GROMACS .gro file of C-alpha atoms in nm:
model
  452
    1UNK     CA    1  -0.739  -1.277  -2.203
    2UNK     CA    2  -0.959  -1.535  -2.010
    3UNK     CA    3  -0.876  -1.609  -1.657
    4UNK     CA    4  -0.812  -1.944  -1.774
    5UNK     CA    5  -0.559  -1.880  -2.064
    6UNK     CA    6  -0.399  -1.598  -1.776
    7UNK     CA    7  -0.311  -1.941  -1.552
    8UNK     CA    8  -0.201  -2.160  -1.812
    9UNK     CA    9   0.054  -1.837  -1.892
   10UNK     CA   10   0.118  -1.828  -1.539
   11UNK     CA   11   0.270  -2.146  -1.494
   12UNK     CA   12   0.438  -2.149  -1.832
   13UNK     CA   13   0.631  -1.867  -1.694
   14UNK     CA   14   0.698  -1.992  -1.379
   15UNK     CA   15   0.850  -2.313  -1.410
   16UNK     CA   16   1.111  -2.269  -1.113
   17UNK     CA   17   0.831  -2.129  -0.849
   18UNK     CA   18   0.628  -2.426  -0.966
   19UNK     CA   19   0.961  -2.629  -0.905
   20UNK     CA   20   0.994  -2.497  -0.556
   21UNK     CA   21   0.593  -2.540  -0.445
   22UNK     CA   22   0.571  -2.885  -0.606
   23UNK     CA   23   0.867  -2.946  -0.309
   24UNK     CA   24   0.696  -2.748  -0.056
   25UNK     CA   25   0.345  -2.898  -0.024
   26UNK     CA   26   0.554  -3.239   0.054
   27UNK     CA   27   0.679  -3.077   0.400
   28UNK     CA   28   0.457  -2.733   0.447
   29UNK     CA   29   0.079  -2.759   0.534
   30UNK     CA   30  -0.080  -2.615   0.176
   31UNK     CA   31   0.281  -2.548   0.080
   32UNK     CA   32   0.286  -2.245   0.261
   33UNK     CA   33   0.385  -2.015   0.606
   34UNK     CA   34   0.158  -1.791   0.643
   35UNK     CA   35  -0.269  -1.866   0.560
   36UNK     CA   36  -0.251  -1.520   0.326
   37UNK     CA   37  -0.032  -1.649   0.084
   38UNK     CA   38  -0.240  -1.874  -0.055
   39UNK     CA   39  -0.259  -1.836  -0.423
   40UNK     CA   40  -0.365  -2.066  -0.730
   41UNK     CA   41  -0.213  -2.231  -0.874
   42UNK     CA   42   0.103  -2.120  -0.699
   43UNK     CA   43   0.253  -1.883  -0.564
   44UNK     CA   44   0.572  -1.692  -0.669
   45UNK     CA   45   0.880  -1.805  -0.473
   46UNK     CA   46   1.029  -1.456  -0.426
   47UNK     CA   47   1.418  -1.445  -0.377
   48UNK     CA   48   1.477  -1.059  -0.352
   49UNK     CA   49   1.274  -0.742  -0.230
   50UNK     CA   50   1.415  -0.355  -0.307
   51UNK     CA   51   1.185   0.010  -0.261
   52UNK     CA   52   0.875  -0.117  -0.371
   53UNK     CA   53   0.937  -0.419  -0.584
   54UNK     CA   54   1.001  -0.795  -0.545
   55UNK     CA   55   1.145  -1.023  -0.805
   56UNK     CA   56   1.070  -1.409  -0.798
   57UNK     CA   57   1.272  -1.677  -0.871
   58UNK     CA   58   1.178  -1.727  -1.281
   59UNK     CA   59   1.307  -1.351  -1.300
   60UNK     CA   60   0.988  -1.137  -1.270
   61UNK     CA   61   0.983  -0.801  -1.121
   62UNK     CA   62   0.605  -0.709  -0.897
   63UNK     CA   63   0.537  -0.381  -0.796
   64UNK     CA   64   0.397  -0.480  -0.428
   65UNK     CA   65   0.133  -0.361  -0.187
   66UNK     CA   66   0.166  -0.589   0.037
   67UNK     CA   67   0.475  -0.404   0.232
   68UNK     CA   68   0.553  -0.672   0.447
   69UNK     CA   69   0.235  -0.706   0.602
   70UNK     CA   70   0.237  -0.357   0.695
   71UNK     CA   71   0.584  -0.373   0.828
   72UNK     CA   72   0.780  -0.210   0.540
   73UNK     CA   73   0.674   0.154   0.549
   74UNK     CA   74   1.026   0.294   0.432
   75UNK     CA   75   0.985  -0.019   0.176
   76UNK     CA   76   1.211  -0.255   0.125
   77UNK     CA   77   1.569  -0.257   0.203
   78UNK     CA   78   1.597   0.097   0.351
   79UNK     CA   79   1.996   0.203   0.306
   80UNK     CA   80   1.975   0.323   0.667
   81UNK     CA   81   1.774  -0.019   0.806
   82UNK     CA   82   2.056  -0.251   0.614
   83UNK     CA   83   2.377  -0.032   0.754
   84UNK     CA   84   2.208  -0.044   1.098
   85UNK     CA   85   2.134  -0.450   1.086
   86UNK     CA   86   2.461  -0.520   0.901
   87UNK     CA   87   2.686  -0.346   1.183
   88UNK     CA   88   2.451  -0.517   1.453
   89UNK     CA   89   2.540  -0.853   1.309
   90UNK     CA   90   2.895  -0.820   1.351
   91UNK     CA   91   2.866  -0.724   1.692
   92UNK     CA   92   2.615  -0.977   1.855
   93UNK     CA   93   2.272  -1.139   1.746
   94UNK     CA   94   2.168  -1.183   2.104
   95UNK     CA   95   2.280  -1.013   2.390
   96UNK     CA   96   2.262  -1.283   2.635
   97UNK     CA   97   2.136  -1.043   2.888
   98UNK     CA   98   2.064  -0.644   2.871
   99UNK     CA   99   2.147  -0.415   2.576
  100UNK     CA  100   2.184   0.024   2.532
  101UNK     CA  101   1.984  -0.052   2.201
  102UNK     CA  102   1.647  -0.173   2.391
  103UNK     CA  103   1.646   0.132   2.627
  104UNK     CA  104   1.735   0.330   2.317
  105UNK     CA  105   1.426   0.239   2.145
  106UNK     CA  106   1.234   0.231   2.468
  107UNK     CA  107   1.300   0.641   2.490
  108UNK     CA  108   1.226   0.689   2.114
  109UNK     CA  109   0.901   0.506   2.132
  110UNK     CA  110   0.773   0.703   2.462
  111UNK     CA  111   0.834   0.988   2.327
  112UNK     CA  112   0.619   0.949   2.038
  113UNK     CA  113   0.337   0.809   2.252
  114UNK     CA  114   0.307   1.071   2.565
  115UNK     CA  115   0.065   0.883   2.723
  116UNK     CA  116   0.223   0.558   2.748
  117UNK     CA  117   0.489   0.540   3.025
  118UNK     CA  118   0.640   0.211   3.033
  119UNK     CA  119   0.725  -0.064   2.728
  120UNK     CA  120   0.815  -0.400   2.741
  121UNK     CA  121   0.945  -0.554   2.425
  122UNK     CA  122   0.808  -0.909   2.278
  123UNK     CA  123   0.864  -1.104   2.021
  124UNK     CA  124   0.520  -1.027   1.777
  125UNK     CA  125   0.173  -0.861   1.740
  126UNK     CA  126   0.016  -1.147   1.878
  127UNK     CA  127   0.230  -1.201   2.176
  128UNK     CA  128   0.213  -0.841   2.274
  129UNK     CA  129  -0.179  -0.850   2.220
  130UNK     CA  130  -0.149  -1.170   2.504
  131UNK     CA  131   0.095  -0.995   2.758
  132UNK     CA  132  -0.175  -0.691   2.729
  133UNK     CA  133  -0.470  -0.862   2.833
  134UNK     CA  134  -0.269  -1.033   3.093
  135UNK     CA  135  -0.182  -0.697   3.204
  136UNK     CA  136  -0.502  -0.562   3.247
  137UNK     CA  137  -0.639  -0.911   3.463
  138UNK     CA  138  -0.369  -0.839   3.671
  139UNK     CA  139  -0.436  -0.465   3.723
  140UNK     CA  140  -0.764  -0.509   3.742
  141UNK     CA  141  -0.847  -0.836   3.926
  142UNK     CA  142  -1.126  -0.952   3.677
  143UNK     CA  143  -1.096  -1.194   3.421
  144UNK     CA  144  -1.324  -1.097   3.142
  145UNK     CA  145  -1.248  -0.969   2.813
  146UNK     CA  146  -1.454  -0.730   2.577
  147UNK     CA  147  -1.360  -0.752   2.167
  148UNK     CA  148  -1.556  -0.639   1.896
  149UNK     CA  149  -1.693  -0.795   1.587
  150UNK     CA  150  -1.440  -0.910   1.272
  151UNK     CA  151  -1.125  -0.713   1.467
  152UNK     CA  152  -0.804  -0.916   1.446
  153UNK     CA  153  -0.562  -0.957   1.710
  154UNK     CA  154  -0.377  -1.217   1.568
  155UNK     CA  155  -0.405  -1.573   1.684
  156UNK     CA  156  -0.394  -1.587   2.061
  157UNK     CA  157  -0.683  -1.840   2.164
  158UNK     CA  158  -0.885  -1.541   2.367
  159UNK     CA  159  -0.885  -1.308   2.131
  160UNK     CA  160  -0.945  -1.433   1.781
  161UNK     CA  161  -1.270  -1.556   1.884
  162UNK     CA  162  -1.519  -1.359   1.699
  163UNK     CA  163  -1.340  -1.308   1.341
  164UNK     CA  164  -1.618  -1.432   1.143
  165UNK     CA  165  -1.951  -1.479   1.201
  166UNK     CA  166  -2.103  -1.723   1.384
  167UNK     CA  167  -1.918  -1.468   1.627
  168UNK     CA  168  -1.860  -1.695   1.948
  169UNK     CA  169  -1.798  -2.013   1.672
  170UNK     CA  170  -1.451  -2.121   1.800
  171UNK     CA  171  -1.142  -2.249   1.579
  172UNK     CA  172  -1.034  -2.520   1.570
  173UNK     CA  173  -0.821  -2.644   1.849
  174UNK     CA  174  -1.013  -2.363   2.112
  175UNK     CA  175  -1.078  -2.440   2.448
  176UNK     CA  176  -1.458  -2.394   2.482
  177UNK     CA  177  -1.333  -2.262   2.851
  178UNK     CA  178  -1.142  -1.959   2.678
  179UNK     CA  179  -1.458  -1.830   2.519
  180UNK     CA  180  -1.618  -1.801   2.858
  181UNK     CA  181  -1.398  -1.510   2.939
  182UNK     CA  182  -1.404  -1.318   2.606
  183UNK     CA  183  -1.706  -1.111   2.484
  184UNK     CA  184  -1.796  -1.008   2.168
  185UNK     CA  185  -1.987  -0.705   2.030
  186UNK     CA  186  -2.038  -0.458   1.734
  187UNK     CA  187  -1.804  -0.207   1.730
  188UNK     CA  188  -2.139   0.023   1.678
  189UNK     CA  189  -2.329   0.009   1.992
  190UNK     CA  190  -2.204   0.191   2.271
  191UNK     CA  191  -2.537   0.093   2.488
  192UNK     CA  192  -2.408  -0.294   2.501
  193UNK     CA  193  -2.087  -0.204   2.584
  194UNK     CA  194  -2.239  -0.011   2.868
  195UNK     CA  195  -2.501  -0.279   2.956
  196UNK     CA  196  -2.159  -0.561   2.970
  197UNK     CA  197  -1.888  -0.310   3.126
  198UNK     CA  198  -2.165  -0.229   3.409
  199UNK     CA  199  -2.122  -0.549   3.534
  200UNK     CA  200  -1.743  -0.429   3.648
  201UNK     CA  201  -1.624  -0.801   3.586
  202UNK     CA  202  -1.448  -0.719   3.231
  203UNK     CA  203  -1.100  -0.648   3.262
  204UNK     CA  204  -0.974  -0.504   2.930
  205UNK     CA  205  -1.190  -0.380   2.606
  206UNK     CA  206  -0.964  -0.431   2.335
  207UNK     CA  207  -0.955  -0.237   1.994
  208UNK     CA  208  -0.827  -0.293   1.646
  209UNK     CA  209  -0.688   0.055   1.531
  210UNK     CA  210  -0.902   0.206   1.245
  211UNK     CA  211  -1.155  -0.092   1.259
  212UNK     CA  212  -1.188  -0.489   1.176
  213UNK     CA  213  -0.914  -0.591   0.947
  214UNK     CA  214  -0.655  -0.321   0.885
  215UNK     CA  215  -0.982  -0.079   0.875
  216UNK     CA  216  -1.166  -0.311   0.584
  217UNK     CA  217  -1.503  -0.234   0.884
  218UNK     CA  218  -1.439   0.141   0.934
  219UNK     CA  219  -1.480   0.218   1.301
  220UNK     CA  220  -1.651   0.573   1.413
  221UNK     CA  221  -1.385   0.757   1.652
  222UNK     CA  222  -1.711   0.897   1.795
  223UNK     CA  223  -1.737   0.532   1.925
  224UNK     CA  224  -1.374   0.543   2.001
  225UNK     CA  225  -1.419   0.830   2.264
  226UNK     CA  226  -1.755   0.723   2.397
  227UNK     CA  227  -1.592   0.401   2.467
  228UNK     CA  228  -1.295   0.602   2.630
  229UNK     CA  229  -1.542   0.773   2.904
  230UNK     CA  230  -1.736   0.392   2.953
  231UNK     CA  231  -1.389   0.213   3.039
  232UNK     CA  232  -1.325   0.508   3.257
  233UNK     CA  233  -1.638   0.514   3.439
  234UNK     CA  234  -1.617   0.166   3.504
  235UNK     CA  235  -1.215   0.090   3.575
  236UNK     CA  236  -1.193  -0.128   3.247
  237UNK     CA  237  -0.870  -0.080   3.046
  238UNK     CA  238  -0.891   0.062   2.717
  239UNK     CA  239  -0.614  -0.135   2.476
  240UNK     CA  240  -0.550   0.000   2.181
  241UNK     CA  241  -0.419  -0.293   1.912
  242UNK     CA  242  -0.200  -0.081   1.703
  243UNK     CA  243  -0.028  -0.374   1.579
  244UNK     CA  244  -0.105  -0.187   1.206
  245UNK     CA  245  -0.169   0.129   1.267
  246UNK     CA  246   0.133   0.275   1.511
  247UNK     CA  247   0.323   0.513   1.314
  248UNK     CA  248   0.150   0.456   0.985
  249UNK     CA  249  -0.172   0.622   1.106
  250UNK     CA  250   0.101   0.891   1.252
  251UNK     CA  251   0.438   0.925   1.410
  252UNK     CA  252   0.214   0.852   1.724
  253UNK     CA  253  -0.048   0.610   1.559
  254UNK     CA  254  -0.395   0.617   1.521
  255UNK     CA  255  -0.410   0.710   1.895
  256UNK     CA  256  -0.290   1.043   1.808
  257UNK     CA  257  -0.510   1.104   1.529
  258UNK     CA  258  -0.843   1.046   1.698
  259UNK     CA  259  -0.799   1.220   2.031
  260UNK     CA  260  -0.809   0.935   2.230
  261UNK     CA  261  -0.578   0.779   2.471
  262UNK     CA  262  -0.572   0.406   2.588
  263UNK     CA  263  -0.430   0.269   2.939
  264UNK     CA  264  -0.219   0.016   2.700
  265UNK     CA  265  -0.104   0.009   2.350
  266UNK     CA  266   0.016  -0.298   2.142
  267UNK     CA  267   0.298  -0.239   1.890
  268UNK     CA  268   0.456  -0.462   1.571
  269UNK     CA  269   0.550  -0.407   1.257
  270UNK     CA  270   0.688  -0.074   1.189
  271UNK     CA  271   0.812  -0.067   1.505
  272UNK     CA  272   1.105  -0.285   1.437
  273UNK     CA  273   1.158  -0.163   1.099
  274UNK     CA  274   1.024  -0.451   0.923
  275UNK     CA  275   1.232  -0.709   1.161
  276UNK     CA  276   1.031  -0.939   1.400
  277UNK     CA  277   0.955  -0.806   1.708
  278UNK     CA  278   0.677  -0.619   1.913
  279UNK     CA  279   0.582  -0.442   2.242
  280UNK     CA  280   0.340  -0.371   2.498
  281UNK     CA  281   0.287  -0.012   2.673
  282UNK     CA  282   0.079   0.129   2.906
  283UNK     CA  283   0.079   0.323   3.233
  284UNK     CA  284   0.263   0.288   3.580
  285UNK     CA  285  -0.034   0.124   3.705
  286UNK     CA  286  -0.036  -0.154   3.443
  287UNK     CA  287   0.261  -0.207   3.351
  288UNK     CA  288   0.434  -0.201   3.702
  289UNK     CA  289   0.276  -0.578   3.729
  290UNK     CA  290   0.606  -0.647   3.523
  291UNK     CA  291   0.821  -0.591   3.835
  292UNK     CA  292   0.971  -0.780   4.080
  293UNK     CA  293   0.860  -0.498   4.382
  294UNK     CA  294   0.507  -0.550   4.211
  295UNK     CA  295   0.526  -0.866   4.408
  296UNK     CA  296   0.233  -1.106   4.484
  297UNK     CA  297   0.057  -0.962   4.199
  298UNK     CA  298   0.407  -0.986   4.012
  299UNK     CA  299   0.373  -1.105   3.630
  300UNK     CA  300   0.667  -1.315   3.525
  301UNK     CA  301   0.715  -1.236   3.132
  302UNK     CA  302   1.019  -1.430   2.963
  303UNK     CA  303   1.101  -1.408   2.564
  304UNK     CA  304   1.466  -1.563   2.431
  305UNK     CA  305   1.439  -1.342   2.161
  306UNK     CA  306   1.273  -0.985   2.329
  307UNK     CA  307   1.412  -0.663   2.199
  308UNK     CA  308   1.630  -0.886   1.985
  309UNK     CA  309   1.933  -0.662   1.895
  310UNK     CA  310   1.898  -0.717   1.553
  311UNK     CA  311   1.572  -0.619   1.565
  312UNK     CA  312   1.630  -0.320   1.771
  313UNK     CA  313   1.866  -0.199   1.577
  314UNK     CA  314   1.639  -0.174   1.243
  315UNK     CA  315   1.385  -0.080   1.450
  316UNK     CA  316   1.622   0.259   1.564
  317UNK     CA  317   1.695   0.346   1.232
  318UNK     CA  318   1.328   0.363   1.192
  319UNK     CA  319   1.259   0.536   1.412
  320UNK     CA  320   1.468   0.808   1.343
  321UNK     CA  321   1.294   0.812   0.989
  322UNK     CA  322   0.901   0.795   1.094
  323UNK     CA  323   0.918   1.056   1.416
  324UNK     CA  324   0.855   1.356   1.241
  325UNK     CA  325   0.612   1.221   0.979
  326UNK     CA  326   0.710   1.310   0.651
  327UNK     CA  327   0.689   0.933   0.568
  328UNK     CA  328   0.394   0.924   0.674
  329UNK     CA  329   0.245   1.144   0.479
  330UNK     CA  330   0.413   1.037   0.115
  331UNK     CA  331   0.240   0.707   0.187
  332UNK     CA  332  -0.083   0.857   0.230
  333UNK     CA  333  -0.048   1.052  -0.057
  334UNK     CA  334   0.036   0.771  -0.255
  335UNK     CA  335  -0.222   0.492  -0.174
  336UNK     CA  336  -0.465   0.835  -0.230
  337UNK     CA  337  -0.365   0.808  -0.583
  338UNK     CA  338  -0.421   0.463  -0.626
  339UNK     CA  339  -0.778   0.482  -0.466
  340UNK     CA  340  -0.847   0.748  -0.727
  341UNK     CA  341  -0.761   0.575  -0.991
  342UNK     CA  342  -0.884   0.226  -0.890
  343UNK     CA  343  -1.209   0.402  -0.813
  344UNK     CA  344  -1.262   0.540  -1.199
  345UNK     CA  345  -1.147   0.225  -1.326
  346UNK     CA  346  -1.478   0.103  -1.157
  347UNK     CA  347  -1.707   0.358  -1.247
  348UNK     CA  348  -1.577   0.389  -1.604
  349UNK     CA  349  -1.694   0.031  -1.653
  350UNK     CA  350  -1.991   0.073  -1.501
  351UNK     CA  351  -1.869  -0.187  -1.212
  352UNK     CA  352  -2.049  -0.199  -0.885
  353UNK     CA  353  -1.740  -0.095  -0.597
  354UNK     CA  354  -1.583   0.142  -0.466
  355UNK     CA  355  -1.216   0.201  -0.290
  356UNK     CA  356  -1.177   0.340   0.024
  357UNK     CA  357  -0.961   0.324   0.338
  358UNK     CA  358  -0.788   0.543   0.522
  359UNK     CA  359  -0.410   0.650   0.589
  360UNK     CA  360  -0.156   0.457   0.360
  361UNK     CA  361  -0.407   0.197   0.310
  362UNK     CA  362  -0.626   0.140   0.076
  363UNK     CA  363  -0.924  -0.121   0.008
  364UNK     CA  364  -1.078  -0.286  -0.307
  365UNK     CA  365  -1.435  -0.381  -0.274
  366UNK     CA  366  -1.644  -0.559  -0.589
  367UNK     CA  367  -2.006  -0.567  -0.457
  368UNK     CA  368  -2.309  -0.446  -0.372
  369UNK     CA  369  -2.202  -0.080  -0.201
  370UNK     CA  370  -2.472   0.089   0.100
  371UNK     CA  371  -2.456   0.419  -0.063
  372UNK     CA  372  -2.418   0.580  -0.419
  373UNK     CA  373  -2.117   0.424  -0.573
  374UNK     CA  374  -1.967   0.751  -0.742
  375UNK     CA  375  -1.943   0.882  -0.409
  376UNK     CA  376  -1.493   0.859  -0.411
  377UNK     CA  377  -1.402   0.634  -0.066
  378UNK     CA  378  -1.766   0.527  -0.012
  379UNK     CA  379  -1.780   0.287   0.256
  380UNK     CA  380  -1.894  -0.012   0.194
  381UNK     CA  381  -2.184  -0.220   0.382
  382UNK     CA  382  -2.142  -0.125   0.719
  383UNK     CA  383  -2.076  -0.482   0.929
  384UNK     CA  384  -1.803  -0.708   0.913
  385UNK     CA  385  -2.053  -1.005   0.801
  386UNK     CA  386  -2.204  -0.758   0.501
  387UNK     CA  387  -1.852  -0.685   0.363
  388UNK     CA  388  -1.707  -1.071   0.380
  389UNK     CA  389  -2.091  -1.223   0.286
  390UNK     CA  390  -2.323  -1.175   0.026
  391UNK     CA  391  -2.292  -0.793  -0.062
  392UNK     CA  392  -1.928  -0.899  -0.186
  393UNK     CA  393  -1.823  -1.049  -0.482
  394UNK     CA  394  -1.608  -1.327  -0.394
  395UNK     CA  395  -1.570  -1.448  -0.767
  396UNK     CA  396  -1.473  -1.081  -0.894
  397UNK     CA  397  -1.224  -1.038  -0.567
  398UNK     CA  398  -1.058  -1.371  -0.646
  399UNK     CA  399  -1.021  -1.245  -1.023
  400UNK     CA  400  -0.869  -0.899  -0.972
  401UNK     CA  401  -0.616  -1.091  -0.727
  402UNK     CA  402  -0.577  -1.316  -0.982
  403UNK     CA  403  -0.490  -1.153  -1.237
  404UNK     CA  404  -0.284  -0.846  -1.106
  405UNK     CA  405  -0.029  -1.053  -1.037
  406UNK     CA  406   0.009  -1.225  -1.364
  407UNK     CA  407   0.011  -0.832  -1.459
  408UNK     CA  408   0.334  -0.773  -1.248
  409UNK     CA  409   0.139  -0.608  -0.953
  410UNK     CA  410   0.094  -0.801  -0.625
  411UNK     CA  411  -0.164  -0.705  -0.363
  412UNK     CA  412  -0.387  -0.879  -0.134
  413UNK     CA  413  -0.723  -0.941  -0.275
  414UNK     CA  414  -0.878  -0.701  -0.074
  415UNK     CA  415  -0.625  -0.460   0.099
  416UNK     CA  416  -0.325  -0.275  -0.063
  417UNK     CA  417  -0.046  -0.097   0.168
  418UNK     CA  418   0.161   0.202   0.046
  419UNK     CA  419   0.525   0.296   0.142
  420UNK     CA  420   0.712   0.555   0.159
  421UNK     CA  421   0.947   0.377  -0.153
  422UNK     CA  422   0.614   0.373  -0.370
  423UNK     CA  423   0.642   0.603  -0.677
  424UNK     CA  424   0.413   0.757  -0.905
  425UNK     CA  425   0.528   0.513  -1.201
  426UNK     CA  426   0.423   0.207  -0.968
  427UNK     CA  427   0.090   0.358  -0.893
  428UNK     CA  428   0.063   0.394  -1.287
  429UNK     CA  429   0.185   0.032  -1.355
  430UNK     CA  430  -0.090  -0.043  -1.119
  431UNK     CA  431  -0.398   0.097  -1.239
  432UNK     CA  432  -0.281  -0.030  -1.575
  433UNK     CA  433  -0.245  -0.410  -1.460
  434UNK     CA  434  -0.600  -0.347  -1.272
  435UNK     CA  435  -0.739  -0.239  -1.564
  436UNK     CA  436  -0.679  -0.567  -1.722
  437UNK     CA  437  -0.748  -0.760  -1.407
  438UNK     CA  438  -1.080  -0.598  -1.453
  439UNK     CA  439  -1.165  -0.673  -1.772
  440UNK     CA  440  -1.013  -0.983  -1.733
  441UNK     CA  441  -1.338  -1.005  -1.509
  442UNK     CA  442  -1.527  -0.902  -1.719
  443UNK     CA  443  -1.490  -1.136  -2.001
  444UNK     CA  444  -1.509  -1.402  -1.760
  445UNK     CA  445  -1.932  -1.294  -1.635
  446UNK     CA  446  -1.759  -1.228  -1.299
  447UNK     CA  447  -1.780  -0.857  -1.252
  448UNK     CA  448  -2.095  -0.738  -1.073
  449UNK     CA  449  -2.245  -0.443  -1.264
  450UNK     CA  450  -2.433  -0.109  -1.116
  451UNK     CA  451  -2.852  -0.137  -1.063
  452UNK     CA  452  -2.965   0.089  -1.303
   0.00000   0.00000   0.00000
């Protein structure tokens, strides 16, 4: 079936979705909340989530890798996450002051992370990633900021400057003031780092845990710990963004896995078991700026919905189910299994691509590859601008999205994210619906074919 006849199916099943976005591009920019759920000609309107499946609202049932952004590694609706939340919500929704649950999840946290010492609780990924590099201007006295090529923060003004190249093009809506103070470099050359952190005017270096976009740009922990002794050398802090990767990477995130320890660590997702919420930790030194005694350099930090006891109450029961990391590794094992098998539905077909990625997440990439493309996890071209330019398909990418979800599979176009919930018939449903995304793509010219 033609990509074409696949839409026209599409919306013939989907008449109520189609009901609901025909409504929602009248009062929602694009018809939509969030810039990744953009899909043509419409996306699903989804009205219930359980394990590792979603249904929509004409009745369809999608295995999903998209695990709430990352947030769902248990999957969805946990039995222990829903008892904890539905007890919460009889009790209180907000605590109008201080709560046992935050200090709770304070100690749990910690204790997982031996190198952090204090944690202050915030609302998201992108408000911790602000309070942190307020944080280190404060401990530090300097203003600048150090970021590296394609990594994602989320959408603070100083730090998603440099997502796409032109790297120091700004948004729209940027102050051309902010981008004075923020820096940014490949994640690949440890001499520029040393040639701007010299200068001892850049207050915080931050990081995006396992490289640019959930790891899409692989970064070398051999960069990771040369960076560590730079930072220390030059009284920079070292900020880990693990936003993604704490507790999926490992019970004590990617930090843990490389050997390296940060002055600060940023926190979402998991961490509140798939409820809003996030954190900021770090040492005495740092983090100390958050108290009164700290006083003039004292950081006032407010939040009406921090450590939210709804959200620290899923985010307990989660905790209790991540520490020792047997979830961890049945997600791994899992999204190994569907890198396998995406990867010989490539080669079979003679496709130019490979799958890769590391921990519970894996990557789809149609395109010209850097290396031999039988190689299993190749990684792809090696820079942020090779990997989202020329050397990938766009037209192929768009197509496999495409089309796995008219096949009952749903999955960002280039990232998948396993949970613990995932089983082994979902990784077969899968490969089968990527198997017809793929020749789907085919049919229609759009799949790029190995040089012979």
């Amino acid at each position: 079936m033609k990509t074409s006849e696949a839409e026209a199916l599409y919306v013939t099943r989907h008449p109520k979705s189609k009901a609901v976005y025909d409504r929602a591009i009248k009062v929602l920019p694009d018809g939509i909340t969030h810039i990744a759920r953009t899909f043509a000609p419409f996306p699903p309107q989804i009205v219930s989530m359980k394990g590792s499946h979603k249904q929509d609202l004409d009745g369809h049932d999608y295995v999903c890798w998209v695990s709430s952004h990352g947030a769902a590694i248990l999957g969805y609706g946990h039995p222990a996450v829903v008892e904890a939340v539905r007890d919460q919500v009889g009790k209180m929704t907000h605590a109008n002051g201080c709560h046992e649950g935050e200090v709770e999840l304070a100690e749990r946290v910690l204790k997982l992370y031996p190198g952090m010492e204090k944690i202050r609780f915030v609302s998201s990924g992108s408000e911790a990633n602000m309070m942190a590099v307020r944080l280190a201007r404060v401990a530090t006295g300097r203003r600048r900021l150090v970021k590296f090529q394609g990594h994602f923060h989320g959408w603070a003004d100083a730090t998603v400057v440099g997502m796409n190249e032109p790297w120091d093009k700004l948004d729209a809506g940027i102050s051309p003031g902010l981008h004075s103070d923020t820096v940014v470099l490949p994640d690949d050359d440890i001499a520029k780092v040393k040639e701007t952190l010299s200068k001892r005017d850049v207050a915080c270096v931050i990081v995006e845990g396992g490289g640019a976009h959930m790891g899409q740009v692989p970064i070398e922990p051999a960069f990771v710990k040369e960076l560590r002794k730079v930072c220390t050398d030059t009284g920079t802090v070292l900020l880990f963004d693990e936003v993604v990767t704490g507790f999926r990477w490992s019970e004590g995130g990617w930090q843990k896995v490389i050997g390296v320890q940060p002055d600060m660590t940023t926190l979402a997702k998991i961490l509140m078991g798939g409820l809003p919420g996030g954190a900021v930790m770090g040492k005495d030194s740092i983090m100390m700026a958050l108290s009164r005694s700290k006083a003039p350099n004292f950081m006032a930090h407010p939040g009406t919905f921090n450590a939210n006891p709804l959200s620290v109450a899923a985010g307990i029961a989660c905790m209790k189910l991540v520490s020792d990391g047997s979830v961890q590794r049945k997600s791994d094992a899992t999204a190994d299994k569907v890198k396998r098998g995406m990867h010989a539905i490539l080669q079979e077909r003679g496709i130019s691509g490979a799958l890769y990625g590391e921990s519970s997440i894996f990557h789809v990439y149609i395109g010209e590859c850097s290396k031999d493309p039988t190689e299993y996890r190749i990684r792809p071209p090696a820079t942020a601008h090779q990997i989202h330019g020329p050397g990938m398909s766009q037209a192929a990418m768009a197509a496999v999205r495409r089309n796995a979800l008219f096949n009952g599979v749903d999955c960002w176009m280039r990232t998948g994210i396993a949970t613990a919930a995932h089983t082994d018939e979902d990784v077969a449903r899968t490969l089968e619906a990527f198997t017809k995304a793929v020749e789907t793509g085919i049919a229609d010219g759009v799949m790029p074919l190995r040089k012979k």
